[in-house]
PDB file of C-alpha atoms in Angstrom:
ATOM      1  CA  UNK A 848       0.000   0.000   0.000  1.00 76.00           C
ATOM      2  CA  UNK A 849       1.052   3.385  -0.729  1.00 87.00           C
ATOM      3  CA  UNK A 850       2.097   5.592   2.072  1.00 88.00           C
ATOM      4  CA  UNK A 851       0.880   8.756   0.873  1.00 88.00           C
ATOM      5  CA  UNK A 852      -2.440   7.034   0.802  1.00 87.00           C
ATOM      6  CA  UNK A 853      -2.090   5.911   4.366  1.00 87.00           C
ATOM      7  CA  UNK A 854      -1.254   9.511   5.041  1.00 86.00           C
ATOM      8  CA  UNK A 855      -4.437  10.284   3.760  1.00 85.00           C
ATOM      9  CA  UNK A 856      -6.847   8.093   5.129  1.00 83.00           C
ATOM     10  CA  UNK A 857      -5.390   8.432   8.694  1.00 81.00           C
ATOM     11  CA  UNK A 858      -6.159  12.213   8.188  1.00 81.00           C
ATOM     12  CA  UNK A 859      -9.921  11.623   7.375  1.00 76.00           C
ATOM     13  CA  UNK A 860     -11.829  12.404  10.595  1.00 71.00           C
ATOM     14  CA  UNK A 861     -13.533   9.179  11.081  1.00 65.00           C
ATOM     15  CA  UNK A 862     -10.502   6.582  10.249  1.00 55.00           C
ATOM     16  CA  UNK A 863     -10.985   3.504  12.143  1.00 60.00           C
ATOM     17  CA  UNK A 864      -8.942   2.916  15.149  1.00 65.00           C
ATOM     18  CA  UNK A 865      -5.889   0.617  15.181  1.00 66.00           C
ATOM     19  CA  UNK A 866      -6.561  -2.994  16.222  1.00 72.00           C
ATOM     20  CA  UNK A 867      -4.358  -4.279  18.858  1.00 73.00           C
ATOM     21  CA  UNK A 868      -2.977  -3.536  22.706  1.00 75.00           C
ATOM     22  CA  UNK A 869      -0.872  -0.980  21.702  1.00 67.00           C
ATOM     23  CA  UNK A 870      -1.892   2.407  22.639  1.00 65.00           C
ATOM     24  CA  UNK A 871      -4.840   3.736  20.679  1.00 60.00           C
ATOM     25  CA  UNK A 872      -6.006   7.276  18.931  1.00 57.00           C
ATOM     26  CA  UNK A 873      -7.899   9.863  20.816  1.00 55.00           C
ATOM     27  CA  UNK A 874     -11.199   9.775  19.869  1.00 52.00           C
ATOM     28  CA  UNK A 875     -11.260  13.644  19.782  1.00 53.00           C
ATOM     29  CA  UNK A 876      -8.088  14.073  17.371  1.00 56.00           C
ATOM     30  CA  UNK A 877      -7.746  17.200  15.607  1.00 65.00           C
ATOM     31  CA  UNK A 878      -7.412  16.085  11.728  1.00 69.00           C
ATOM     32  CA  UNK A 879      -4.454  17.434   9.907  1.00 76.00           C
ATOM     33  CA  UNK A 880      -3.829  18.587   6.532  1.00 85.00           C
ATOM     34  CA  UNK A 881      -1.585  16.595   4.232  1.00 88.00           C
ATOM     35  CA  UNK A 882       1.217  18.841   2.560  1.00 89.00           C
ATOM     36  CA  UNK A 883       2.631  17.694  -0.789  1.00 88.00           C
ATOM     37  CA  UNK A 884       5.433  19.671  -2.136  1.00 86.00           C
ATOM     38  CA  UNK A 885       5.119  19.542  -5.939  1.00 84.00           C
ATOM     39  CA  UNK A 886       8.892  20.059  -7.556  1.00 82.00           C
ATOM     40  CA  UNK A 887      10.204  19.521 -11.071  1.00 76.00           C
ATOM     41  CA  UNK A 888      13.879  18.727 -11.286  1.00 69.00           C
ATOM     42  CA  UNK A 889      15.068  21.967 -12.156  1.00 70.00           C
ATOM     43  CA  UNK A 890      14.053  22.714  -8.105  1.00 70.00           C
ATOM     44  CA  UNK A 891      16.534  20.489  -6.637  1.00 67.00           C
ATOM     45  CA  UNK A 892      19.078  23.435  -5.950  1.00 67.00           C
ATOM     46  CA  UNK A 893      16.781  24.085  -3.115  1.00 71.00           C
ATOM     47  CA  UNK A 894      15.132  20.845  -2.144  1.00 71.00           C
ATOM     48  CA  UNK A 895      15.603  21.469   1.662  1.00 71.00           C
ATOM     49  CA  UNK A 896      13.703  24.713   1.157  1.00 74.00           C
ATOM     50  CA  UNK A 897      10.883  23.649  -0.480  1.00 74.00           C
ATOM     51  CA  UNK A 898      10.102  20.035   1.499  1.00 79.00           C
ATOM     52  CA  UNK A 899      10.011  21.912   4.790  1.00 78.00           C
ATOM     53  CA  UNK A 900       6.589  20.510   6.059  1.00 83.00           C
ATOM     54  CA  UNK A 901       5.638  18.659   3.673  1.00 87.00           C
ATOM     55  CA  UNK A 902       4.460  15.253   3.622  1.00 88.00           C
ATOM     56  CA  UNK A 903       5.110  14.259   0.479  1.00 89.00           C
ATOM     57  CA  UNK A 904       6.881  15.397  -3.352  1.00 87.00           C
ATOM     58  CA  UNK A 905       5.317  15.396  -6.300  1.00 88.00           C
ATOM     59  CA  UNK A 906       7.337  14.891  -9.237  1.00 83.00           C
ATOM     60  CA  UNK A 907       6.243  17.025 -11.949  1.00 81.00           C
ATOM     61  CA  UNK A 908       7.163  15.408 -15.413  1.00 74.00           C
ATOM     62  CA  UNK A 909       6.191  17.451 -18.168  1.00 67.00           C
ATOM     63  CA  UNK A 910       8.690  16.247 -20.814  1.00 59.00           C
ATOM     64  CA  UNK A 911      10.741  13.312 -21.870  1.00 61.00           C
ATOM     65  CA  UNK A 912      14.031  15.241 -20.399  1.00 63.00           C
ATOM     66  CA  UNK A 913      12.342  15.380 -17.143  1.00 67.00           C
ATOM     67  CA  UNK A 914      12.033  11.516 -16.945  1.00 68.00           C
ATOM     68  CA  UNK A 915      15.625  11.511 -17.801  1.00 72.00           C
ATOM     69  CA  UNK A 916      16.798  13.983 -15.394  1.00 74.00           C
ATOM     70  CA  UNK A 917      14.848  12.601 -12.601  1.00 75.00           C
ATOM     71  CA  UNK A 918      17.042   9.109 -11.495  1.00 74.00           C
ATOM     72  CA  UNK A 919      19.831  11.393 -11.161  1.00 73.00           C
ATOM     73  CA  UNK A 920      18.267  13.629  -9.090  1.00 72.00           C
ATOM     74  CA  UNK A 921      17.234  10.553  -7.616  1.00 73.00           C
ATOM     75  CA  UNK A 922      20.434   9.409  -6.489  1.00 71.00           C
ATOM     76  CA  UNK A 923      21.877  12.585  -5.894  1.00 67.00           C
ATOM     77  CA  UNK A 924      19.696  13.757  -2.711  1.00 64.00           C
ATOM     78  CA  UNK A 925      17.480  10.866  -2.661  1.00 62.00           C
ATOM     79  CA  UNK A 926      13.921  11.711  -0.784  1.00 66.00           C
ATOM     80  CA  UNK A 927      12.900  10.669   2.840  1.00 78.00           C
ATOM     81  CA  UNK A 928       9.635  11.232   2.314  1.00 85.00           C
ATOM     82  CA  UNK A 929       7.324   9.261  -0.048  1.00 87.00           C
ATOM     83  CA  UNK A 930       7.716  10.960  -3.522  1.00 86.00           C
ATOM     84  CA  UNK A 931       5.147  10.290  -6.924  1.00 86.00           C
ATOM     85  CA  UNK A 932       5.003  11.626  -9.904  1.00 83.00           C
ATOM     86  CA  UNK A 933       2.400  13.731 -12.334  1.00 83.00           C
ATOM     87  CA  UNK A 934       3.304  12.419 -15.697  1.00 75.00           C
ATOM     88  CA  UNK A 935       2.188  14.686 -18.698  1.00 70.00           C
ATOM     89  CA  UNK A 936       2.809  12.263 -21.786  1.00 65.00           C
ATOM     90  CA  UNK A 937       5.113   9.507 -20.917  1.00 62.00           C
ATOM     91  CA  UNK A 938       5.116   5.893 -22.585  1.00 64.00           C
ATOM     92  CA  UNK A 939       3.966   2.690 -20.854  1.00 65.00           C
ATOM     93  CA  UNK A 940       6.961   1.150 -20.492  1.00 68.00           C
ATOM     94  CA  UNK A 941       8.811   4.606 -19.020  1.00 68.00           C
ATOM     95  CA  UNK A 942       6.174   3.820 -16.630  1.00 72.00           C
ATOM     96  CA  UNK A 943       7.185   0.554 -15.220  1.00 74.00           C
ATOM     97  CA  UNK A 944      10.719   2.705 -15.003  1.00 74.00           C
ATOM     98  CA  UNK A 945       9.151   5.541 -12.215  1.00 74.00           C
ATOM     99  CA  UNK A 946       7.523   2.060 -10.647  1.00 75.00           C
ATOM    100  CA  UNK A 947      11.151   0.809 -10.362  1.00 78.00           C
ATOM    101  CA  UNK A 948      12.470   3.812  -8.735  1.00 78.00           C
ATOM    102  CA  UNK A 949      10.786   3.330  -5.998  1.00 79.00           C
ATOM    103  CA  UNK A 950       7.728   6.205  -6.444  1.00 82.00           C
ATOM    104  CA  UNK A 951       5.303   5.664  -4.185  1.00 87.00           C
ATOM    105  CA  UNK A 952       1.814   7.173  -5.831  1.00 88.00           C
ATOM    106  CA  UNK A 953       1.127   8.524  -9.682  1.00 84.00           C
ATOM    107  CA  UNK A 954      -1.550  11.200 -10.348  1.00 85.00           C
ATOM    108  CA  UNK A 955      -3.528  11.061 -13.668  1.00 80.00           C
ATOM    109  CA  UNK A 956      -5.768  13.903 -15.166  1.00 77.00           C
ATOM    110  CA  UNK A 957      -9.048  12.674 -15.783  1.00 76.00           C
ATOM    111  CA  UNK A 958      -8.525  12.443 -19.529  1.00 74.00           C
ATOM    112  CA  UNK A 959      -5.389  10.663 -19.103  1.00 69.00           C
ATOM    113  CA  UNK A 960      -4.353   7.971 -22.067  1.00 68.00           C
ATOM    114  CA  UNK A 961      -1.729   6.430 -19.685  1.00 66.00           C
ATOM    115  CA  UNK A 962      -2.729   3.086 -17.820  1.00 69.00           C
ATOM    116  CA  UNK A 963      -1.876   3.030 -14.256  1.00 68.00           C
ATOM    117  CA  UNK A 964       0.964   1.063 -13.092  1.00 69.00           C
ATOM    118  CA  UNK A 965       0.432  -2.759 -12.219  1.00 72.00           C
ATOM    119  CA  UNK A 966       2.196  -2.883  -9.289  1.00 71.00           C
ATOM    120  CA  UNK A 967      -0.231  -2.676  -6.392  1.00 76.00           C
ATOM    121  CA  UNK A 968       1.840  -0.972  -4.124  1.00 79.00           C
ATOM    122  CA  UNK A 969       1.695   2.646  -6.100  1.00 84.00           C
ATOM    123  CA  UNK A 970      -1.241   4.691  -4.799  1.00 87.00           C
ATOM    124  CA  UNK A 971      -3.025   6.166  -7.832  1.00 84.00           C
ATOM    125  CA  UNK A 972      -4.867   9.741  -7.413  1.00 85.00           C
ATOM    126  CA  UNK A 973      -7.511  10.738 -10.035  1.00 83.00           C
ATOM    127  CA  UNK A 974      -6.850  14.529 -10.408  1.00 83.00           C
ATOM    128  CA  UNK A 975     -10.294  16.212 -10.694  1.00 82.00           C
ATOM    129  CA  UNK A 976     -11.207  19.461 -11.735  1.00 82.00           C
ATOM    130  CA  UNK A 977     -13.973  20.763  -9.151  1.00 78.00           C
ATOM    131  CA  UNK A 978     -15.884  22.428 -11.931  1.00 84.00           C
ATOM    132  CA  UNK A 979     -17.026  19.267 -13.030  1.00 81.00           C
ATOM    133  CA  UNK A 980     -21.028  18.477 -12.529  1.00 81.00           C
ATOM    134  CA  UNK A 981     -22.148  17.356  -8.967  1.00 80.00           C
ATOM    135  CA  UNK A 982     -23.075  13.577 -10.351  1.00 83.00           C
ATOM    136  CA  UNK A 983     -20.078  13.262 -11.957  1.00 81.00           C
ATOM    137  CA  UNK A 984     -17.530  13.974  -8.969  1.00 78.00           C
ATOM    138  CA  UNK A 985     -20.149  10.939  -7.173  1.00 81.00           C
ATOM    139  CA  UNK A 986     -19.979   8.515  -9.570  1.00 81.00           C
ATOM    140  CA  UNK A 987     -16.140   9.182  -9.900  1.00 74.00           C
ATOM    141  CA  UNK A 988     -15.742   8.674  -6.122  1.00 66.00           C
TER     142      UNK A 988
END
């Protein structure tokens, strides 16, 4: 399971508790706001700046030098906290490549031709405009 997506569901107000003696949640916990820093590879000059309170990076890869650029940045300052990616047009198999890396969620746009990864630990976020009619955004959740 993705650990963005843990992230999330442990910040929805009614998350079940944890099973188990260990010590359990407050029952009147404030819920938190998840932070997700989104950075293109040009940004990693100032990576500590920018990931100050965050939760999470988003990787935003809008071109095939992006996708190239991004292992090194990769291995260069490699991230501590879970890390996707927003690919804009990037092949299937460059796909199973991100997956390989170790990214931990991909978002798609809603009229995405890209099929999510197969690998069933990657979280996968449907990106939404809010414009969209009210029985759409229910049948999409």
């Amino acid at each position: 399971m993705s650990k963005l997506i843990d992230k999330l569901k442990q910040s929805l107000p009614g998350s079940p508790r944890p099973m188990g003696f260990g010590p359990g949640r407050s029952a009147t916990r404030k819920t938190r706001m998840v932070l997700i820093a989104s950075l293109s590879p040009a940004d990693i000059d100032s990576l500590a700046d920018y990931l100050a309170g965050a939760d999470a990076i988003l990787w935003s890869l809008s071109s095939a030098s992006h996708l190239k650029t991004l292992p090194n940045v990769l291995k260069s300052s490699p991230p501590v906290l879970p890390w996707g990616w927003w690919p804009d047009s990037i092949a299937e198999n460059d796909m199973e490549k991100m997956v390989k890396l170790g990214g931990d969620f991909v978002v798609f746009p809603i009229d995405t031709s890209l099929t999510p990864p197969k690998d069933d630990s990657v979280g996968r976020i449907l990106l939404v405009d809010a414009s969209l009619n009210g029985n759409i955004l229910r049948a999409i959740e």
